[in-house]
PDB file of C-alpha atoms in Angstrom:
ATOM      1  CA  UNK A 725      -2.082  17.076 -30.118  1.00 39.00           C
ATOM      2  CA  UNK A 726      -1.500  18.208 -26.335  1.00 48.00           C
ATOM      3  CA  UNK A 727       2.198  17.799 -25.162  1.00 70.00           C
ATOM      4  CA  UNK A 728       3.307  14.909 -22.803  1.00 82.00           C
ATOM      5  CA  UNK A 729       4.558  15.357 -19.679  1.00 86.00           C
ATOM      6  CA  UNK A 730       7.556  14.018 -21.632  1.00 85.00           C
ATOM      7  CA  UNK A 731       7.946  16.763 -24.147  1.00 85.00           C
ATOM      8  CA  UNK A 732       7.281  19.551 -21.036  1.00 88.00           C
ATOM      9  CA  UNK A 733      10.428  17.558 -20.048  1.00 90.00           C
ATOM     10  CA  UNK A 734      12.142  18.031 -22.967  1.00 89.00           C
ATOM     11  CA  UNK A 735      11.551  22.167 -23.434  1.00 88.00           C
ATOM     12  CA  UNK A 736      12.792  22.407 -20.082  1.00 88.00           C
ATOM     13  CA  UNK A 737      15.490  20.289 -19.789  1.00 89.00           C
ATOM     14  CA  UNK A 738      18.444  23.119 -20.633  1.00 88.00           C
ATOM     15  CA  UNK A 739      17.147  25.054 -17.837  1.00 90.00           C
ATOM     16  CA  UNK A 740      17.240  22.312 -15.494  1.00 90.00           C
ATOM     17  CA  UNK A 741      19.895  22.075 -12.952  1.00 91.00           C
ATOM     18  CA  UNK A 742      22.354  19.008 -12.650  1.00 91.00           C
ATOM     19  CA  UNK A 743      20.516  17.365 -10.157  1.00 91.00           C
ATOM     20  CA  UNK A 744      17.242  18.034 -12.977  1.00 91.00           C
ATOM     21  CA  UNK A 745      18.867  16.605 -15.488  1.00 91.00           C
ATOM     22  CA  UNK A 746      19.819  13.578 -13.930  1.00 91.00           C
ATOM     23  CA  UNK A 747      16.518  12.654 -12.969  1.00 93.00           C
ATOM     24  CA  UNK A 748      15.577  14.158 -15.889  1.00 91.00           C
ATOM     25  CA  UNK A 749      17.566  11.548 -18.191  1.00 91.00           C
ATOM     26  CA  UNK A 750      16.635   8.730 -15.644  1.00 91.00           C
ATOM     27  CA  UNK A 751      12.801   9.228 -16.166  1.00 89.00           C
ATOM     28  CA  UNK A 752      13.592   8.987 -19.809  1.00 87.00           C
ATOM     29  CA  UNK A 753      15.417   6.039 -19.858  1.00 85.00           C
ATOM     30  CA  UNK A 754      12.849   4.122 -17.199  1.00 86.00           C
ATOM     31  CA  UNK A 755       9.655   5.920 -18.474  1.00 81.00           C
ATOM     32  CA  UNK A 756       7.251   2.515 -17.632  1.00 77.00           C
ATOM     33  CA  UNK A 757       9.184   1.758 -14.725  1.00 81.00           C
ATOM     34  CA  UNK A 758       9.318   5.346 -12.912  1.00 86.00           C
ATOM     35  CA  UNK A 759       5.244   4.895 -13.114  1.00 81.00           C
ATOM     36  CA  UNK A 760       5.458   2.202 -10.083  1.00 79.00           C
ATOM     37  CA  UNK A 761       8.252   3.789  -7.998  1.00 85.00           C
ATOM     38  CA  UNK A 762       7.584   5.534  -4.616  1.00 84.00           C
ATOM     39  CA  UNK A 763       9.483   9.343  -4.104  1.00 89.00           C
ATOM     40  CA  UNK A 764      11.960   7.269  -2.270  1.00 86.00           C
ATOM     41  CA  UNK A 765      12.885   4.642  -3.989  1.00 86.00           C
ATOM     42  CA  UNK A 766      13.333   7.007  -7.420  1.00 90.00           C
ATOM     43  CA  UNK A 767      15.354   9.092  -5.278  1.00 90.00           C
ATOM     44  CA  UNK A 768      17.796   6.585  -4.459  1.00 89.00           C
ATOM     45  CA  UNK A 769      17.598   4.852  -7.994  1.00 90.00           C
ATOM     46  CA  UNK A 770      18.577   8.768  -9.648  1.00 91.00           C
ATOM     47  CA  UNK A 771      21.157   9.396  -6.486  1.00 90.00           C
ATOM     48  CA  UNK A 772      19.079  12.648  -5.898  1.00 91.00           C
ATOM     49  CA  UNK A 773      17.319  14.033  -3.095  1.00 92.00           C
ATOM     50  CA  UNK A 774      13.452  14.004  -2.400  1.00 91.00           C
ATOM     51  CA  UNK A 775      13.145  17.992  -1.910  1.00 92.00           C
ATOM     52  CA  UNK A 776      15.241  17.861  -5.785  1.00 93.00           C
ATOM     53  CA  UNK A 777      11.782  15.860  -7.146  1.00 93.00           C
ATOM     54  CA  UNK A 778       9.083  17.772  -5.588  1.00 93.00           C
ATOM     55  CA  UNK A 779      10.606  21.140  -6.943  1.00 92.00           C
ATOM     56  CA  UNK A 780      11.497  18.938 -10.089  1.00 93.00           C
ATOM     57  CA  UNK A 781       7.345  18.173 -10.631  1.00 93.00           C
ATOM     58  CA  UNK A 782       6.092  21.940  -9.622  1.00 92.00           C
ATOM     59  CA  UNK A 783       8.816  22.881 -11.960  1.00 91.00           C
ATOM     60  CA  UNK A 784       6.301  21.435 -14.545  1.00 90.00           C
ATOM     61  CA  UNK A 785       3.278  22.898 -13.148  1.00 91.00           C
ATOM     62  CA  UNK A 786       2.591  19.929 -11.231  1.00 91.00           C
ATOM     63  CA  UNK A 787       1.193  20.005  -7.637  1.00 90.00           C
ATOM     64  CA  UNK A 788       3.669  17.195  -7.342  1.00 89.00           C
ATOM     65  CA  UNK A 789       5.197  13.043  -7.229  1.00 90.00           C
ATOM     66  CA  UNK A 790       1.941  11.521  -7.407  1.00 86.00           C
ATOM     67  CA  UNK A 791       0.510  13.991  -9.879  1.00 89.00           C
ATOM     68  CA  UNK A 792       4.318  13.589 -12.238  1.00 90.00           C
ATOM     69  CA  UNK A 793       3.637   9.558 -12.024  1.00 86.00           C
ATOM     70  CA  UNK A 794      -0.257   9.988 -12.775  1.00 85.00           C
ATOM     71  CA  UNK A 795       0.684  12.151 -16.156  1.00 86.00           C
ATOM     72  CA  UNK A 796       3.713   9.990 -17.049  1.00 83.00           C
ATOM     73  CA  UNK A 797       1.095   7.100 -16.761  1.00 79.00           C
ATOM     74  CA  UNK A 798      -1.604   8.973 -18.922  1.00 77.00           C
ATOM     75  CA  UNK A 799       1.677   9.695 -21.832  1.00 75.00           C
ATOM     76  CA  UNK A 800       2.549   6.811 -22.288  1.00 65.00           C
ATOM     77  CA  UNK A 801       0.260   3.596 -24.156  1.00 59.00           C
ATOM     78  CA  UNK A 802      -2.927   3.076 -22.696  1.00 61.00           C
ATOM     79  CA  UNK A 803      -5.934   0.296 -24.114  1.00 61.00           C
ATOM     80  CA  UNK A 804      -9.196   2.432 -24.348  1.00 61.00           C
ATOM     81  CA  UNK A 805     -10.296   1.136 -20.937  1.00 62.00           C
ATOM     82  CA  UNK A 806      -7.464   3.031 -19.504  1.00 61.00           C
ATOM     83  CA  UNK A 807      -5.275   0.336 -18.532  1.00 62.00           C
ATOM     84  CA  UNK A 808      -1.517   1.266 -18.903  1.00 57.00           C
ATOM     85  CA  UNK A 809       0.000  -0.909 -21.688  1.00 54.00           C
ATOM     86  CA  UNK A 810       2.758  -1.663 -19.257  1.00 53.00           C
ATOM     87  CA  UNK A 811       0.792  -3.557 -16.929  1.00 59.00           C
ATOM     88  CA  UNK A 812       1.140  -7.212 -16.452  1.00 65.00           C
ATOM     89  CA  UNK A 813      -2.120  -8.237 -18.290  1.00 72.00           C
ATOM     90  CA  UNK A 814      -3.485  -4.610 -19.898  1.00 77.00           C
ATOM     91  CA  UNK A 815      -6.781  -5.227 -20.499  1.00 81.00           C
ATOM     92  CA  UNK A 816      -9.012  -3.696 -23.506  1.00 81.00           C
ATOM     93  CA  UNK A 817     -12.348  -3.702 -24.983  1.00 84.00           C
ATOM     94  CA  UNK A 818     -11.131  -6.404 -27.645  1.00 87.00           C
ATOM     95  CA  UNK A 819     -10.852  -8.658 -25.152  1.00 89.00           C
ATOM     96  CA  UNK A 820     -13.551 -11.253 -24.501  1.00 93.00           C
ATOM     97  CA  UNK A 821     -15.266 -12.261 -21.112  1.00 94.00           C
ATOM     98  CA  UNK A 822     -12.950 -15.229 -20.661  1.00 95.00           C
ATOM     99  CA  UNK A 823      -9.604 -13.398 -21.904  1.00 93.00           C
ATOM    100  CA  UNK A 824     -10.555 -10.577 -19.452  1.00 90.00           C
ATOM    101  CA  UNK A 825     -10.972 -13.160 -16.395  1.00 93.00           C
ATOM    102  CA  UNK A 826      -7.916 -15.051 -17.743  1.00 93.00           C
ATOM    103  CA  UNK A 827      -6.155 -11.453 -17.566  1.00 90.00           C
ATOM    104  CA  UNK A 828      -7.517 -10.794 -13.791  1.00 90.00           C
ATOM    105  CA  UNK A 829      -6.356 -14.524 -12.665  1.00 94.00           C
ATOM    106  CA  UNK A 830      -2.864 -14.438 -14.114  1.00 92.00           C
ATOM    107  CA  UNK A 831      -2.800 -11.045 -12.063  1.00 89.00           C
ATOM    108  CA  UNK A 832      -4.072 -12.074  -9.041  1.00 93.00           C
ATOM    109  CA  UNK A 833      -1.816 -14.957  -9.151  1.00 94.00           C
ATOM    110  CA  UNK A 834       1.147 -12.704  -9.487  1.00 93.00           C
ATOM    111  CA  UNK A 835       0.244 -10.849  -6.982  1.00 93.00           C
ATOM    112  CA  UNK A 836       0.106 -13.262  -4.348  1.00 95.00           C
ATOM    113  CA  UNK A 837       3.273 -14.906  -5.697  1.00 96.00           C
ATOM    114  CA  UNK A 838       5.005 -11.736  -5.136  1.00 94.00           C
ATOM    115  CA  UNK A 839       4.075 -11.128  -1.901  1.00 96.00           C
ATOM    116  CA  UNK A 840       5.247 -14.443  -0.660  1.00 96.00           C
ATOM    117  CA  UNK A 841       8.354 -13.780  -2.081  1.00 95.00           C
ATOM    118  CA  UNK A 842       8.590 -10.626  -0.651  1.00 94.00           C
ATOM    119  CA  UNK A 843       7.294 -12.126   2.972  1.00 95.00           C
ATOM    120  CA  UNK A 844       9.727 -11.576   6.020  1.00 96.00           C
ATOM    121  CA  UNK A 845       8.735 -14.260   8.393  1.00 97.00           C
ATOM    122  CA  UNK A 846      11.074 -12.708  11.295  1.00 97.00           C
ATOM    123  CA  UNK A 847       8.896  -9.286  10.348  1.00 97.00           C
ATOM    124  CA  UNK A 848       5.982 -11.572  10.297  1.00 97.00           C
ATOM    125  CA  UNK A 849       6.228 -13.374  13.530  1.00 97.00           C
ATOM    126  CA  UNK A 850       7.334 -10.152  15.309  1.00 98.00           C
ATOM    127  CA  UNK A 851       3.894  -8.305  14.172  1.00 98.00           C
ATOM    128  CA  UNK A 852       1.755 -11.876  15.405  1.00 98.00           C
ATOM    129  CA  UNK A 853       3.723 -10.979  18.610  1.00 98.00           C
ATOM    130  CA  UNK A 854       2.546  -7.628  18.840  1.00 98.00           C
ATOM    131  CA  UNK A 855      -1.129  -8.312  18.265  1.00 98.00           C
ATOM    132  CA  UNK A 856      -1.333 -11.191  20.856  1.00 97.00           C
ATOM    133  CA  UNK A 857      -0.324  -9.110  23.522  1.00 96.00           C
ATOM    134  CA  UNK A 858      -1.594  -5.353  22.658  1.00 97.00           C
ATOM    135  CA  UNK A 859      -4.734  -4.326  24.804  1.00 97.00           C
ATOM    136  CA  UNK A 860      -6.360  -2.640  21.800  1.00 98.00           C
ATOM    137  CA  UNK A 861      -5.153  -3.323  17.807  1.00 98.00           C
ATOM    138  CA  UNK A 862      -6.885  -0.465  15.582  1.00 98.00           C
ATOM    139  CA  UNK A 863      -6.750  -1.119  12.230  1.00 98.00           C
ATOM    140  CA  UNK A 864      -6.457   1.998  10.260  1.00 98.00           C
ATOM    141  CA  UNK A 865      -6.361   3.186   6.546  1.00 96.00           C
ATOM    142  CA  UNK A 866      -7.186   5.861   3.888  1.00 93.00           C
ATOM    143  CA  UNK A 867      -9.089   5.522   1.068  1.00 89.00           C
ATOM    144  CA  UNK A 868      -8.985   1.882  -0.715  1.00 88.00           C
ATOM    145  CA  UNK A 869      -6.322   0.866   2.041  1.00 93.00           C
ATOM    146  CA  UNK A 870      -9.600   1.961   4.663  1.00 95.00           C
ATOM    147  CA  UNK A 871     -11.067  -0.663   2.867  1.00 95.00           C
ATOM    148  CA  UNK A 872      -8.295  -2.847   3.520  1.00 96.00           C
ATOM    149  CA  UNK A 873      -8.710  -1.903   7.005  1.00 97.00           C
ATOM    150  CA  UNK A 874     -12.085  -2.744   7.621  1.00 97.00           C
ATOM    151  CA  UNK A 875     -11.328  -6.256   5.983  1.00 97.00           C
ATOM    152  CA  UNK A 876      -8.359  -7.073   8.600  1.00 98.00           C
ATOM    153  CA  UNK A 877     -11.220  -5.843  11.542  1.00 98.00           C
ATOM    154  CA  UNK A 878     -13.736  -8.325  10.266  1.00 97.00           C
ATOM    155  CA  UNK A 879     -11.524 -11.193  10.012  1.00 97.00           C
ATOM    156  CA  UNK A 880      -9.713 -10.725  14.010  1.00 98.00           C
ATOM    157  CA  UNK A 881     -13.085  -9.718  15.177  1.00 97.00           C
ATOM    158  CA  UNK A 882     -14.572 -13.503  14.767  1.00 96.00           C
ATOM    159  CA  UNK A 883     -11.744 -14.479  17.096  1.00 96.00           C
ATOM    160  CA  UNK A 884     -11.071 -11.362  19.687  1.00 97.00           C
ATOM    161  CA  UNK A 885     -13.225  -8.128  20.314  1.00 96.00           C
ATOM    162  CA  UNK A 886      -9.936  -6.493  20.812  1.00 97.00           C
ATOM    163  CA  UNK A 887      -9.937  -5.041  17.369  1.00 98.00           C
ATOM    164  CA  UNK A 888     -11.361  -1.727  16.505  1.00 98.00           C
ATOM    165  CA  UNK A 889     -11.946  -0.408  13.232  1.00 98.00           C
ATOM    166  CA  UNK A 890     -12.049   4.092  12.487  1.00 97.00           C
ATOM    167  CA  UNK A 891     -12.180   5.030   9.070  1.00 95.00           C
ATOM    168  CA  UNK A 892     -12.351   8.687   9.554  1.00 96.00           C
ATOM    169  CA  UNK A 893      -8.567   9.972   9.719  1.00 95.00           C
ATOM    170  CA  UNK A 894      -9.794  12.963  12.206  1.00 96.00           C
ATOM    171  CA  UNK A 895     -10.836  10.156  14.680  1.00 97.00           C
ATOM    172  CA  UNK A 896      -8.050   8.040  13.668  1.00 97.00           C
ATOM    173  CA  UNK A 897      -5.709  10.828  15.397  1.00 97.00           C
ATOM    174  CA  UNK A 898      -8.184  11.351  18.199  1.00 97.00           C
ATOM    175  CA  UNK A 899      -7.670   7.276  18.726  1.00 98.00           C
ATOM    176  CA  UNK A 900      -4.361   7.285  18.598  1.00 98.00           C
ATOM    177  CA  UNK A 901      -3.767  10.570  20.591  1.00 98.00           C
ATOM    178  CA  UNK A 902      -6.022   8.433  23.295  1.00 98.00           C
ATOM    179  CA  UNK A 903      -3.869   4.981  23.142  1.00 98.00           C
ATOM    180  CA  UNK A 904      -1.111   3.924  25.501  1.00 97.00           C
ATOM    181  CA  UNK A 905       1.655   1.534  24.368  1.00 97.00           C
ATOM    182  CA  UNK A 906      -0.142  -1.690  25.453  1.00 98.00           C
ATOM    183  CA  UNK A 907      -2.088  -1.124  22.123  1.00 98.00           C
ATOM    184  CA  UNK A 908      -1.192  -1.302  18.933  1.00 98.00           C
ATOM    185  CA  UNK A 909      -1.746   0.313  15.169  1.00 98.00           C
ATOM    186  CA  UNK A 910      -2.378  -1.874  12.310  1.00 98.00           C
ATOM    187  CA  UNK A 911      -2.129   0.820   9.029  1.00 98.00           C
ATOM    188  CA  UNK A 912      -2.939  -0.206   6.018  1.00 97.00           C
ATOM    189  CA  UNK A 913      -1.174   1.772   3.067  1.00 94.00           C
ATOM    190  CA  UNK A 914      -0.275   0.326  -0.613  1.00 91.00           C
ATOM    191  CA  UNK A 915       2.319   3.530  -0.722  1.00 86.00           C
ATOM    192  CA  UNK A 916       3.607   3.689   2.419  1.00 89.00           C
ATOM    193  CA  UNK A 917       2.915   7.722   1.530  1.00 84.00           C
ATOM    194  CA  UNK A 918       0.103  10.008   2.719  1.00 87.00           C
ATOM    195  CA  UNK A 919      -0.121  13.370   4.602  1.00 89.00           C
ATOM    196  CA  UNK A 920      -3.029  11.918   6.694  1.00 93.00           C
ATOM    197  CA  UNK A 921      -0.707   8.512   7.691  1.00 94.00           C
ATOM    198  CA  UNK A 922       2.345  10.444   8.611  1.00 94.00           C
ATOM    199  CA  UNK A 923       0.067  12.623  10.906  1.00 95.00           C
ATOM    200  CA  UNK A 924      -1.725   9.633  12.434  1.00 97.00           C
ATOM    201  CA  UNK A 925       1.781   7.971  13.069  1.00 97.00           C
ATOM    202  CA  UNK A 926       4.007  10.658  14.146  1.00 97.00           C
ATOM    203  CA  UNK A 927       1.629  10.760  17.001  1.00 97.00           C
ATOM    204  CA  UNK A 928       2.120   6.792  17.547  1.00 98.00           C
ATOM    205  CA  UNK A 929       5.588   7.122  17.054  1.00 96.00           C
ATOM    206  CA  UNK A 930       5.648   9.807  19.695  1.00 96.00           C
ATOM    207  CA  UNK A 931       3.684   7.834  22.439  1.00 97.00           C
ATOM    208  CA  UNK A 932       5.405   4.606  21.912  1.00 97.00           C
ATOM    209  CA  UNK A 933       3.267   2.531  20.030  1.00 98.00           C
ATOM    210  CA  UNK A 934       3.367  -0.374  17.972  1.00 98.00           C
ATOM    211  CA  UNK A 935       2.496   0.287  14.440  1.00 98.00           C
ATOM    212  CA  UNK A 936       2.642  -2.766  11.814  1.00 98.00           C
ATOM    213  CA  UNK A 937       2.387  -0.874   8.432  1.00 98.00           C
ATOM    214  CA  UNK A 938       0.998  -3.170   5.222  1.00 97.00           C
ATOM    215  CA  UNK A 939       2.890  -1.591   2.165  1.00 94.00           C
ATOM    216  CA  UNK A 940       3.875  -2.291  -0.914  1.00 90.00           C
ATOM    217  CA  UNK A 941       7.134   0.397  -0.774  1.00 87.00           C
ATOM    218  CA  UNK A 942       9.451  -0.480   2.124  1.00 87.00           C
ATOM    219  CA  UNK A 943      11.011   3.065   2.275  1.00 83.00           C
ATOM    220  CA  UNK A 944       8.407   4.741   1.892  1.00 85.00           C
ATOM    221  CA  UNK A 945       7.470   7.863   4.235  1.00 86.00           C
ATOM    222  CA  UNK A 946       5.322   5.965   6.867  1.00 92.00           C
ATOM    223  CA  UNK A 947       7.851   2.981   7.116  1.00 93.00           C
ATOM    224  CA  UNK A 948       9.959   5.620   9.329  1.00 93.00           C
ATOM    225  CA  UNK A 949       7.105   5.448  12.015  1.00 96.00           C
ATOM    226  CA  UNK A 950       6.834   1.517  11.774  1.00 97.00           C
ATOM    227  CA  UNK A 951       7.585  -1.132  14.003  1.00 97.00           C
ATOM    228  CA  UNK A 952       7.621  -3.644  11.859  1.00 98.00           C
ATOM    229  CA  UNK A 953       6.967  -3.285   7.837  1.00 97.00           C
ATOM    230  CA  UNK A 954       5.327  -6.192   5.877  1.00 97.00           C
ATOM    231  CA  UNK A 955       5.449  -5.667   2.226  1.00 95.00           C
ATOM    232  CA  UNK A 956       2.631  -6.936  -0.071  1.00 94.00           C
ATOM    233  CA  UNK A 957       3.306  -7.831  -4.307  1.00 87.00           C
ATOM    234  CA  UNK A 958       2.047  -6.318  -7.149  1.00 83.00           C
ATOM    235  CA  UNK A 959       3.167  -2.872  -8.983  1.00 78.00           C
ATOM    236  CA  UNK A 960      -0.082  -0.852  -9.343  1.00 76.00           C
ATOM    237  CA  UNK A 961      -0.244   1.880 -12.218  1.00 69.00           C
ATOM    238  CA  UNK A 962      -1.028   5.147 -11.020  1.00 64.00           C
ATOM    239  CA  UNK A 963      -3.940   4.588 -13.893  1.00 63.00           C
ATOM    240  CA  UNK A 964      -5.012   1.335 -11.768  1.00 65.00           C
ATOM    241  CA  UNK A 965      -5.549   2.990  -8.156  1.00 68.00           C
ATOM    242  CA  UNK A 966      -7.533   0.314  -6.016  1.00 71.00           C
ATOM    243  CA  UNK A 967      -7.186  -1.942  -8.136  1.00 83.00           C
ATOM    244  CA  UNK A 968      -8.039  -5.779  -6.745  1.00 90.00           C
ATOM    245  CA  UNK A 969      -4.731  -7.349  -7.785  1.00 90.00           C
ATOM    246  CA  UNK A 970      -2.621  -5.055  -4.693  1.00 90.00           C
ATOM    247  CA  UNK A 971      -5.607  -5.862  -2.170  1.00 94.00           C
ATOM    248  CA  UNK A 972      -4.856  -9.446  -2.846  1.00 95.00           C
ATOM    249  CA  UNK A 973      -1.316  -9.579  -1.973  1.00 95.00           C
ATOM    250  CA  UNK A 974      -2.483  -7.110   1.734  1.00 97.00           C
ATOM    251  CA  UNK A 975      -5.627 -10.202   2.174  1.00 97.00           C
ATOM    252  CA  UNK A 976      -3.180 -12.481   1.607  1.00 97.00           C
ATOM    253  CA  UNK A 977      -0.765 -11.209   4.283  1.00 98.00           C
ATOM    254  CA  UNK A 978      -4.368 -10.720   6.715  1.00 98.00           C
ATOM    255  CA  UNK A 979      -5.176 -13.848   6.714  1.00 98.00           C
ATOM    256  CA  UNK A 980      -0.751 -15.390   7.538  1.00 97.00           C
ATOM    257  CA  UNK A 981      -1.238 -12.621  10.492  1.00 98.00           C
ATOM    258  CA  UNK A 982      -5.060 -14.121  11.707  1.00 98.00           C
ATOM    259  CA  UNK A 983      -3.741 -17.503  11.786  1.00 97.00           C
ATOM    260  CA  UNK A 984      -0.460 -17.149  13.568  1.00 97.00           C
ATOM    261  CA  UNK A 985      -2.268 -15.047  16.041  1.00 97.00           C
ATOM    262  CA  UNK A 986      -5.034 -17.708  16.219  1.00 97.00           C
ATOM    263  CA  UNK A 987      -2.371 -20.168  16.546  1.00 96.00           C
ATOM    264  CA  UNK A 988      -0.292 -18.922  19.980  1.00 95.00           C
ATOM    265  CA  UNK A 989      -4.100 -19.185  21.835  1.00 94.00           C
ATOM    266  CA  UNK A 990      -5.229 -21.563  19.834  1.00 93.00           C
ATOM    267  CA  UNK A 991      -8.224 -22.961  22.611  1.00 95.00           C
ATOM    268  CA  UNK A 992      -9.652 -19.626  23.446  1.00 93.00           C
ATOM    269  CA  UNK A 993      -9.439 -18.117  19.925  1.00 94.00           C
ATOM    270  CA  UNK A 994     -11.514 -21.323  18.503  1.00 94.00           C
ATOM    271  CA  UNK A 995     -14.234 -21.043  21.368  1.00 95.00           C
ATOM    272  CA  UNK A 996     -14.579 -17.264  20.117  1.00 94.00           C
ATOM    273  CA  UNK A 997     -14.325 -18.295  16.311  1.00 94.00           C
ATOM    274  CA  UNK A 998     -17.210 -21.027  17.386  1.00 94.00           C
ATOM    275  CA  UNK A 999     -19.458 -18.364  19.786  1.00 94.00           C
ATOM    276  CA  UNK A1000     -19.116 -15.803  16.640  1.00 94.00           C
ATOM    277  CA  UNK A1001     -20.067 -18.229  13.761  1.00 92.00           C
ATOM    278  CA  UNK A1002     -23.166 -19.742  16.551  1.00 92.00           C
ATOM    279  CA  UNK A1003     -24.247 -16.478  16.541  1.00 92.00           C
ATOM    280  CA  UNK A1004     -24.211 -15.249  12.632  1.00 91.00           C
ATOM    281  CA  UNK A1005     -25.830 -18.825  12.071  1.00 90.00           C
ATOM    282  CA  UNK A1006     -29.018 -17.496  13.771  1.00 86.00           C
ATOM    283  CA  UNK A1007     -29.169 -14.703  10.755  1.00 89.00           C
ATOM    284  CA  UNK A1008     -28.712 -16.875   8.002  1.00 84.00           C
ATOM    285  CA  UNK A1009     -32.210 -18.143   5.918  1.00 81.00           C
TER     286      UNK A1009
END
């Protein structure tokens, strides 16, 4: 049988240096939990830094964090859909049609529980501030947070045309390298920690716009470019990437945000909400 990423651990673990070993010992001590933990927040957890992690992952021919958590995912139990067998509500092939949609509620559930728990209203009320007065709001994201992107544009755009939606991360930069601080980013990203986001925001940082980042890790990389950080529930297994459960908890936090900007214009953004839903209506059979 192949090795783990644990035993590759293991045969290295003399050679490691102190800093190695301590994260070393952590990882095997908190094998399940290190699966859900940003770079960040295992740094801080192990009292080591970042730079100690990355080298820590090549060091086991990795190409690095995200690549460690996928293979500590893939060592430890899995059902034979690939679930992790630490998730909330693993599901398998045993499982029949109504324990599987029992399994997806009781997830879903959590996962808007959790992010209403985890809600800031101050943070909250502070990004509704934002969006009523920015010129332009683009609402950006990569990959299944695009996704989440393109959601948040559909809902504002029944009440305001002053959304805009790019899904391309090239034009994303063009758009933001274009934007003045009257406008404002709205960046979707469930780990708060890709190359493409950093570049994207650095650029907003640098020109002095807002930028409300949806995240589920509130130290994460791109929270040092944000404004104001809204966190959303639910610990996603590297082995359940876009998985419906986190885009509840970010949907969730959509729709507090459409209403409480709804709610500080609440005349004109009904007559738009009517004049949009009078003119779908015409399209419907």
């Amino acid at each position: 049988m192949a090795d783990t990423i644990l035993d590759s651990i293991t045969k290295q673990y003399h050679t490691l240096t102190k800093s190695g070993k301590k994260l070393a010992d952590y990882v095997f001590s908190h094998t399940a939990e290190t699966q859900y933990l940003s770079i960040s927040s295992l740094a801080e957890n192990c009292k080591v830094s970042e730079a100690t992690i990355t080298r820590f992952c090549r060091g086991l021919g990795l190409s690095g964090y995200n690549a460690f958590k996928l293979a500590l995912a893939q060592s430890d139990r899995t059902t034979d859909l690939g679930d992790s067998g630490n998730s909330t509500e693993p599901i398998s092939s045993d499982d029949s049609i109504r324990t599987i949609a029992e399994k997806v509620h009781s997830a879903n559930i959590l996962s808007l529980n959790e992010t209403l728990e985890l809600l800031d209203f101050q943070a909250i009320e502070t990004a509704i501030s934002i969006l009523s007065r920015s010129r332009h709001i683009y609402c950006f994201g990569q990959g299944g947070s695009m996704i989440m992107a393109m959601e948040a544009w559909a809902r504002f755009s029944t009440a305001s045309p002053d959304f805009i939606h790019i899904s391309d991360s090239h034009m994303q930069a063009s758009a933001t390298a274009l934007a003045e601080p009257e406008d404002a980013i709205l960046f979707f990203s469930y780990s708060g920690s890709t190359k493409d986001m950093c570049d994207t925001l650095s650029i907003a940082s640098q020109k002095g716009i807002p930028v409300i980042l949806i995240t589920h890790f509130p130290n994460s990389a791109g929270t040092e470019y944000a404004t104001v950080v809204l966190q959303c529930g639910y610990n996603e297994s590297p082995l359940q990437s876009g998985s419906v459960a986190a885009k509840v908890g970010q949907l969730f936090l959509i729709d507090c945000l459409f209403y409480g900007y709804c709610s500080l214009k609440p005349e004109l953004r009904s007559a738009a909400r009517s004049a949009t839903a009078q003119a779908i209506a015409g399209k419907l059979l």
